Amino acid sequence: SFCIAAKISSNVNILDYANANGWVNDKQYKEVVIGDIKVTATGGGNTGKYYTSGNDWRLYQTDDGIIVINSTSGNIVSIKLTYASSNNGILDLNGSDVESGTVIDVNSNSITFSVGNTGSATNGQARITAIEVVYIIENHECNQKEEIKGKDATCTEDGLTDGAKCDVCGTITKEQETISKLDHNWKDATCQ
């Protein structure tokens, strides 16, 4: 069966992502993948480095560091980047400063940020600690990989049939149905 387009909200904490993917301190990593979203850091040899001192993924102004966020399945609705600033570094979107935690409306399958500076320094850094993306998954074929377990009926409680939901968009693809309580089946008592 096919699901209609669905809005998905995905977020990643850089510390959790680093731990899950074996990132080590002071090493450069070029991408973070969040579901159908790919976040790519490009620039010089320091951009994209992970540091345990702040549990952050860094972009450097001196490296001409940029971050590109792409959706492989449909439009990005909005993005929120949480980051710490060093040396007055700030993320820049088309010539405008983007404060940490600002929700940016996107309505495109891609968006690019660079590193600017709010002062006169030229060595600013944006130290990303979290990324949140809301995006649309276009019409897609649903699967039923995520099973919703049912339960047997008893003589005191109704039961439920098994159900399923799409592990892509979360749409319920097979509804659970109620199974009526079982009737009591009385038997004559015996000596035993």
Coordinates of N, CA and C in Angstrom, one line a residue:
S1 N 0.8 -1.2 0.0 CA 0.0 0.0 0.0 C 0.9 1.2 0.0
F2 N 0.3 2.4 -0.4 CA 1.0 3.6 -0.5 C 0.5 4.6 0.6
C3 N 1.5 5.3 1.2 CA 1.1 6.3 2.1 C 1.2 7.6 1.4
I4 N 0.4 8.6 1.8 CA 0.5 9.9 1.3 C 1.7 10.6 2.0
A5 N 2.0 11.7 1.5 CA 3.2 12.5 2.1 C 3.0 12.6 3.6
A6 N 4.0 12.5 4.3 CA 4.0 12.6 5.8 C 5.0 13.6 6.2
K7 N 4.7 14.4 7.3 CA 5.7 15.3 7.9 C 6.4 14.5 9.0
I8 N 7.7 14.6 8.9 CA 8.5 13.8 9.9 C 9.4 14.9 10.7
S9 N 9.5 14.7 12.0 CA 10.4 15.5 12.8 C 11.5 14.7 13.3
S10 N 12.8 15.0 12.9 CA 13.9 14.2 13.4 C 14.9 15.2 14.0
N11 N 15.5 14.7 15.1 CA 16.6 15.5 15.7 C 17.7 14.6 16.1
V12 N 18.9 15.2 16.3 CA 20.0 14.5 16.7 C 20.8 15.4 17.6
N13 N 21.3 14.8 18.7 CA 22.2 15.4 19.6 C 23.6 14.9 19.2
I14 N 24.5 15.8 19.0 CA 25.8 15.5 18.5 C 26.6 14.5 19.4
L15 N 26.5 14.7 20.7 CA 27.1 13.7 21.6 C 26.6 12.3 21.4
D16 N 25.2 12.2 21.4 CA 24.6 10.9 21.2 C 25.1 10.3 19.8
Y17 N 25.0 11.1 18.8 CA 25.4 10.7 17.4 C 26.9 10.2 17.4
A18 N 27.8 11.0 18.1 CA 29.2 10.7 18.1 C 29.4 9.3 18.8
N19 N 28.7 9.2 20.0 CA 28.8 7.9 20.7 C 28.3 6.7 19.9
A20 N 27.2 6.9 19.2 CA 26.6 5.8 18.5 C 27.4 5.4 17.2
N21 N 28.2 6.4 16.7 CA 29.0 6.2 15.5 C 30.5 6.1 15.7
G22 N 30.9 6.0 16.9 CA 32.3 5.8 17.2 C 33.2 7.0 16.9
W23 N 32.7 8.2 17.0 CA 33.5 9.4 16.7 C 34.5 9.5 17.8
V24 N 35.7 10.0 17.5 CA 36.7 10.2 18.5 C 37.1 11.7 18.5
N25 N 37.7 12.2 19.6 CA 38.1 13.6 19.7 C 39.1 14.0 18.7
D26 N 38.9 15.3 18.2 CA 39.8 15.9 17.3 C 40.0 15.2 15.9
K27 N 38.9 14.5 15.5 CA 38.9 13.9 14.2 C 37.8 14.5 13.3
Q28 N 38.1 14.7 12.0 CA 37.2 15.3 11.1 C 36.1 14.3 10.6
Y29 N 34.9 14.6 10.7 CA 33.8 13.8 10.1 C 33.0 14.7 9.2
K30 N 32.7 14.2 8.0 CA 32.1 15.1 7.0 C 30.6 15.1 7.0
E31 N 30.0 14.1 7.6 CA 28.5 14.1 7.5 C 27.8 13.5 8.7
V32 N 26.6 13.9 8.9 CA 25.7 13.4 9.9 C 24.4 13.0 9.2
V33 N 24.0 11.8 9.4 CA 22.8 11.3 8.7 C 21.7 11.1 9.7
I34 N 20.5 11.7 9.4 CA 19.4 11.7 10.3 C 18.2 11.2 9.4
G35 N 17.9 9.9 9.4 CA 16.8 9.4 8.6 C 17.1 9.7 7.1
D36 N 16.2 10.5 6.5 CA 16.3 10.8 5.1 C 17.1 12.2 4.9
I37 N 17.7 12.7 6.0 CA 18.4 13.9 5.9 C 19.9 13.7 6.0
K38 N 20.6 14.3 5.1 CA 22.1 14.2 5.2 C 22.6 15.6 5.4
V39 N 23.5 15.8 6.5 CA 24.1 17.0 6.8 C 25.6 16.9 6.5
T40 N 26.1 17.7 5.6 CA 27.4 17.6 5.1 C 28.2 18.9 5.5
A41 N 29.4 18.7 6.1 CA 30.3 19.8 6.4 C 31.4 19.8 5.4
T42 N 31.7 20.9 4.8 CA 32.8 21.1 3.9 C 33.6 22.3 4.2
G43 N 34.9 22.3 3.9 CA 35.8 23.4 4.1 C 37.2 22.8 4.3
G44 N 38.0 23.5 5.0 CA 39.4 23.1 5.2 C 39.5 21.9 6.2
G45 N 40.7 21.7 6.6 CA 41.0 20.5 7.4 C 40.5 20.5 8.8
N46 N 39.9 21.6 9.3 CA 39.4 21.6 10.7 C 37.8 21.5 10.7
T47 N 37.2 22.0 9.6 CA 35.8 22.0 9.5 C 35.2 20.6 9.6
G48 N 34.3 20.3 10.4 CA 33.7 19.0 10.6 C 34.4 18.2 11.7
K49 N 35.3 18.8 12.4 CA 35.9 18.1 13.5 C 35.0 18.0 14.7
Y50 N 35.1 16.8 15.4 CA 34.3 16.6 16.6 C 35.2 16.8 17.8
Y51 N 34.8 17.5 18.8 CA 35.5 17.7 20.0 C 34.7 17.3 21.3
T52 N 35.3 16.4 22.1 CA 34.7 16.0 23.3 C 34.6 17.1 24.4
S53 N 35.5 18.1 24.3 CA 35.4 19.2 25.3 C 34.1 19.9 25.3
G54 N 33.4 20.0 24.1 CA 32.1 20.6 24.1 C 31.1 19.7 23.5
N55 N 31.5 18.4 23.2 CA 30.6 17.5 22.5 C 29.9 18.1 21.3
D56 N 30.8 18.7 20.5 CA 30.2 19.5 19.3 C 31.0 19.2 18.1
W57 N 30.3 19.6 17.0 CA 30.8 19.3 15.6 C 31.1 20.8 15.1
R58 N 32.3 21.1 14.7 CA 32.7 22.5 14.5 C 32.8 22.9 13.0
L59 N 32.4 24.1 12.8 CA 32.6 24.8 11.5 C 33.5 26.0 11.7
Y60 N 34.4 26.2 10.9 CA 35.4 27.3 11.1 C 35.3 28.3 10.0
Q61 N 35.3 29.6 10.4 CA 35.3 30.7 9.4 C 36.6 30.7 8.6
T62 N 37.7 30.4 9.2 CA 39.0 30.5 8.5 C 39.1 29.4 7.5
D63 N 38.3 28.3 7.6 CA 38.3 27.2 6.6 C 37.2 27.4 5.5
D64 N 36.5 28.6 5.6 CA 35.4 28.8 4.7 C 34.4 27.6 4.9
G65 N 34.2 27.2 6.1 CA 33.3 26.1 6.5 C 31.9 26.4 6.1
I66 N 31.3 25.4 5.5 CA 29.8 25.4 5.2 C 29.2 24.1 5.6
I67 N 27.9 24.2 5.9 CA 27.1 23.0 6.2 C 25.9 23.0 5.2
V68 N 25.7 21.9 4.6 CA 24.7 21.7 3.6 C 23.7 20.6 4.2
I69 N 22.4 20.9 4.2 CA 21.5 20.0 4.7 C 20.5 19.6 3.6
N70 N 20.5 18.3 3.2 CA 19.7 17.8 2.1 C 18.7 16.8 2.5
S71 N 17.6 16.8 1.9 CA 16.6 15.8 2.1 C 16.5 14.9 0.8
T72 N 16.6 13.6 1.0 CA 16.6 12.7 -0.1 C 15.2 12.3 -0.5
S73 N 14.2 12.7 0.3 CA 12.8 12.2 0.1 C 11.8 13.3 -0.2
G74 N 12.1 14.5 0.0 CA 11.1 15.6 -0.2 C 11.6 16.9 0.4
N75 N 10.7 17.8 0.6 CA 11.1 19.1 1.1 C 11.4 19.2 2.5
I76 N 12.4 20.0 2.9 CA 12.7 20.3 4.3 C 11.7 21.4 4.7
V77 N 10.9 21.2 5.7 CA 9.9 22.2 6.2 C 10.7 23.3 7.0
S78 N 11.4 22.8 8.0 CA 12.2 23.8 8.8 C 13.4 23.1 9.4
I79 N 14.3 23.9 9.9 CA 15.6 23.4 10.5 C 15.9 24.3 11.7
K80 N 16.4 23.6 12.7 CA 16.9 24.4 13.9 C 18.3 23.8 14.3
L81 N 19.3 24.7 14.3 CA 20.6 24.3 14.7 C 21.0 24.9 16.0
T82 N 21.4 24.1 16.9 CA 21.8 24.6 18.3 C 23.3 24.5 18.3
Y83 N 23.9 25.6 18.6 CA 25.4 25.7 18.6 C 25.9 26.7 19.6
A84 N 27.2 26.5 19.9 CA 27.9 27.5 20.8 C 28.8 28.3 19.8
S85 N 29.0 29.5 20.2 CA 29.8 30.4 19.4 C 31.2 30.6 20.0
S86 N 32.2 30.6 19.2 CA 33.6 30.9 19.7 C 34.2 32.0 18.8
N87 N 34.9 32.9 19.4 CA 35.4 34.0 18.6 C 34.4 34.8 17.8
N88 N 33.2 35.0 18.4 CA 32.1 35.7 17.7 C 31.6 35.0 16.5
G89 N 31.9 33.7 16.3 CA 31.4 33.0 15.1 C 29.9 32.8 15.2
I90 N 29.2 32.9 14.0 CA 27.8 32.7 13.9 C 27.5 32.1 12.6
L91 N 26.4 31.3 12.6 CA 26.0 30.7 11.3 C 25.4 31.8 10.5
D92 N 25.6 31.7 9.2 CA 25.1 32.7 8.2 C 24.3 32.0 7.2
L93 N 23.1 32.6 6.8 CA 22.3 32.1 5.8 C 22.0 33.2 4.8
N94 N 22.6 33.1 3.6 CA 22.4 34.1 2.6 C 22.7 35.6 3.1
G95 N 23.7 35.7 3.9 CA 24.1 37.0 4.3 C 23.5 37.5 5.6
S96 N 22.6 36.7 6.2 CA 22.0 37.0 7.5 C 22.4 36.1 8.6
D97 N 22.7 36.7 9.8 CA 23.1 35.9 10.9 C 21.9 35.0 11.4
V98 N 22.3 33.8 11.8 CA 21.3 32.9 12.4 C 21.7 32.5 13.8
E99 N 21.0 33.0 14.8 CA 21.3 32.7 16.2 C 21.1 31.2 16.4
S100 N 21.8 30.7 17.4 CA 21.6 29.3 17.9 C 20.1 29.1 18.3
G101 N 19.6 28.0 17.9 CA 18.2 27.7 18.3 C 17.1 28.3 17.5
T102 N 17.4 29.1 16.5 CA 16.4 29.8 15.6 C 15.8 28.8 14.7
V103 N 14.5 28.7 14.6 CA 13.8 27.8 13.6 C 13.8 28.6 12.3
I104 N 14.3 28.0 11.3 CA 14.3 28.6 9.9 C 13.3 27.8 9.1
D105 N 12.4 28.5 8.4 CA 11.5 27.9 7.5 C 12.3 27.7 6.2
V106 N 12.2 26.5 5.6 CA 13.0 26.2 4.4 C 12.2 26.0 3.2
N107 N 11.2 25.1 3.1 CA 10.4 24.7 2.0 C 11.3 24.5 0.7
S108 N 12.3 23.7 0.9 CA 13.2 23.3 -0.2 C 13.8 21.9 0.2
N109 N 14.4 21.3 -0.8 CA 15.1 20.0 -0.4 C 16.5 20.2 0.1
S110 N 17.0 21.5 0.1 CA 18.4 21.7 0.5 C 18.5 23.1 1.1
I111 N 19.4 23.3 2.0 CA 19.7 24.6 2.6 C 21.2 24.6 3.0
T112 N 21.9 25.7 2.8 CA 23.3 25.9 3.1 C 23.6 27.0 4.0
F113 N 24.4 26.7 5.1 CA 24.8 27.7 6.0 C 26.3 27.9 5.9
S114 N 26.8 29.1 6.2 CA 28.3 29.3 6.3 C 28.6 29.9 7.6
V115 N 29.8 30.1 7.9 CA 30.2 30.7 9.2 C 30.6 32.1 9.0
G116 N 29.9 33.0 9.7 CA 30.2 34.4 9.7 C 30.7 34.9 11.0
N117 N 30.7 36.2 11.3 CA 31.2 36.7 12.5 C 30.5 37.9 12.9
T118 N 30.1 38.0 14.2 CA 29.4 39.2 14.7 C 30.4 40.3 15.2
G119 N 31.6 40.1 15.1 CA 32.6 41.1 15.5 C 33.6 41.3 14.4
S120 N 34.8 41.7 14.7 CA 35.8 42.0 13.7 C 36.8 40.8 13.5
A121 N 36.6 39.8 14.4 CA 37.5 38.6 14.2 C 37.2 37.9 12.9
T122 N 38.2 37.1 12.4 CA 38.0 36.4 11.2 C 38.2 34.9 11.5
N123 N 38.3 34.5 12.7 CA 38.5 33.1 13.1 C 37.3 32.5 13.9
G124 N 36.1 32.9 13.6 CA 34.9 32.5 14.3 C 34.6 31.0 14.1
Q125 N 34.0 30.4 15.1 CA 33.6 29.0 15.0 C 32.1 28.9 15.4
A126 N 31.4 28.0 14.7 CA 30.1 27.6 15.2 C 30.2 26.1 15.6
R127 N 30.0 25.9 16.9 CA 30.2 24.5 17.5 C 28.8 23.9 17.7
I128 N 28.4 23.1 16.7 CA 27.0 22.5 16.6 C 26.9 21.4 17.7
T129 N 25.8 21.5 18.5 CA 25.6 20.5 19.5 C 24.3 19.7 19.2
A130 N 23.4 20.3 18.4 CA 22.1 19.6 18.1 C 21.6 20.1 16.7
I131 N 20.9 19.2 16.0 CA 20.3 19.5 14.7 C 18.9 18.9 14.8
E132 N 17.9 19.8 14.4 CA 16.5 19.3 14.4 C 15.9 19.7 13.0
V133 N 15.4 18.7 12.3 CA 14.8 18.9 11.0 C 13.4 18.4 10.9
V134 N 12.5 19.2 10.3 CA 11.2 18.8 10.0 C 11.1 18.7 8.5
Y135 N 10.7 17.5 8.0 CA 10.7 17.4 6.5 C 9.6 16.5 6.1
I136 N 9.3 16.6 4.8 CA 8.2 15.9 4.2 C 8.7 14.6 3.5
I137 N 8.1 13.5 3.7 CA 8.4 12.3 2.9 C 7.2 12.2 1.9
E138 N 7.6 12.3 0.6 CA 6.6 12.2 -0.4 C 5.9 10.9 -0.4
N139 N 4.9 10.7 -1.3 CA 4.2 9.5 -1.4 C 5.2 8.3 -1.5
H140 N 5.0 7.3 -0.7 CA 6.0 6.2 -0.7 C 5.2 4.9 -0.4
E141 N 5.9 3.8 -0.7 CA 5.3 2.5 -0.5 C 5.5 2.2 1.0
C142 N 4.4 2.0 1.7 CA 4.5 1.7 3.1 C 5.0 0.2 3.3
N143 N 5.7 0.0 4.3 CA 6.0 -1.3 4.7 C 5.4 -1.6 6.1
Q144 N 5.4 -2.8 6.5 CA 4.8 -3.1 7.8 C 5.9 -3.7 8.7
K145 N 7.1 -3.2 8.7 CA 8.2 -3.8 9.5 C 8.0 -3.6 11.0
E146 N 7.3 -2.5 11.4 CA 7.2 -2.3 12.8 C 5.8 -2.8 13.3
E147 N 5.9 -4.0 13.9 CA 4.7 -4.7 14.3 C 4.2 -4.1 15.6
I148 N 2.9 -4.0 15.7 CA 2.2 -3.6 17.0 C 1.6 -4.9 17.5
K149 N 2.2 -5.4 18.6 CA 1.7 -6.7 19.1 C 0.3 -6.6 19.7
G150 N -0.5 -7.7 19.5 CA -1.8 -7.8 20.0 C -1.7 -8.5 21.3
K151 N -2.9 -8.9 21.9 CA -2.9 -9.7 23.1 C -4.1 -10.6 23.1
D152 N -4.0 -11.7 23.7 CA -5.1 -12.7 23.7 C -6.2 -12.2 24.6
A153 N -7.5 -12.5 24.2 CA -8.6 -12.3 25.1 C -8.6 -13.2 26.2
T154 N -9.1 -12.8 27.4 CA -9.3 -13.7 28.5 C -10.8 -13.6 28.9
C155 N -11.1 -14.3 30.0 CA -12.6 -14.2 30.3 C -12.9 -13.0 31.1
T156 N -11.8 -12.1 31.4 CA -12.1 -10.9 32.1 C -11.7 -9.6 31.3
E157 N -10.9 -9.8 30.2 CA -10.4 -8.7 29.4 C -10.5 -9.0 27.9
D158 N -10.9 -7.9 27.2 CA -10.8 -8.0 25.7 C -9.4 -8.2 25.2
G159 N -9.2 -8.7 24.1 CA -7.9 -8.9 23.5 C -7.8 -7.9 22.3
L160 N -6.6 -7.9 21.6 CA -6.4 -7.1 20.4 C -5.7 -8.0 19.4
T161 N -6.0 -7.8 18.1 CA -5.3 -8.5 17.1 C -4.0 -7.8 16.9
D162 N -3.0 -8.4 16.2 CA -1.8 -7.7 15.8 C -2.1 -6.5 14.9
G163 N -1.2 -5.5 14.9 CA -1.3 -4.4 14.0 C 0.0 -4.2 13.4
A164 N 0.2 -3.1 12.6 CA 1.5 -2.8 12.0 C 1.5 -1.3 11.6
K165 N 2.7 -0.7 11.7 CA 2.8 0.6 11.2 C 4.0 0.8 10.4
C166 N 4.0 1.7 9.4 CA 5.1 2.0 8.5 C 6.3 2.5 9.3
D167 N 7.4 1.9 9.1 CA 8.6 2.4 9.8 C 9.2 3.6 9.1
V168 N 8.7 4.0 8.0 CA 9.2 5.2 7.3 C 8.5 6.4 7.8
C169 N 7.1 6.4 7.9 CA 6.4 7.6 8.2 C 5.5 7.4 9.5
G170 N 5.4 6.2 10.0 CA 4.7 6.0 11.2 C 3.2 5.8 11.0
T171 N 2.7 5.8 9.8 CA 1.3 5.6 9.5 C 0.9 4.2 9.9
I172 N -0.2 4.1 10.5 CA -0.7 2.7 10.9 C -1.2 2.1 9.6
T173 N -0.6 0.9 9.2 CA -0.9 0.3 8.0 C -1.9 -0.9 8.2
K174 N -2.0 -1.3 9.5 CA -2.9 -2.4 9.8 C -3.5 -2.1 11.2
E175 N -4.7 -1.7 11.3 CA -5.3 -1.4 12.6 C -5.5 -2.6 13.4
Q176 N -5.3 -2.4 14.7 CA -5.7 -3.5 15.7 C -7.2 -3.5 15.8
E177 N -7.7 -4.7 16.0 CA -9.1 -4.9 16.2 C -9.3 -5.6 17.6
T178 N -10.4 -5.2 18.2 CA -10.7 -5.8 19.5 C -11.3 -7.2 19.4
I179 N -10.8 -8.1 20.2 CA -11.3 -9.5 20.3 C -12.1 -9.5 21.6
S180 N -13.4 -9.9 21.5 CA -14.3 -9.9 22.7 C -13.8 -10.9 23.7
K181 N -14.1 -10.5 25.0 CA -13.8 -11.4 26.1 C -14.3 -12.8 25.8
L182 N -13.7 -13.8 26.3 CA -14.1 -15.2 26.1 C -15.3 -15.5 27.1
D183 N -16.2 -16.3 26.6 CA -17.3 -16.7 27.5 C -16.7 -17.7 28.5
H184 N -17.3 -17.7 29.7 CA -16.9 -18.7 30.7 C -17.4 -20.0 30.3
N185 N -16.6 -21.0 30.3 CA -17.0 -22.4 29.9 C -17.1 -23.2 31.3
W186 N -18.2 -23.2 31.8 CA -18.4 -23.9 33.1 C -18.4 -25.4 32.9
K187 N -17.8 -26.1 33.9 CA -17.9 -27.6 33.9 C -18.3 -28.0 35.3
D188 N -18.9 -29.1 35.3 CA -19.3 -29.7 36.6 C -18.1 -30.0 37.4
A189 N -18.2 -29.7 38.7 CA -17.1 -30.0 39.6 C -16.9 -31.5 39.8
T190 N -15.7 -31.9 40.0 CA -15.4 -33.3 40.3 C -14.7 -33.4 41.7
C191 N -14.5 -34.6 42.1 CA -13.7 -34.8 43.4 C -12.4 -34.2 43.3
Q192 N -11.8 -34.1 42.1 CA -10.4 -33.6 42.0 C -10.4 -32.1 41.6

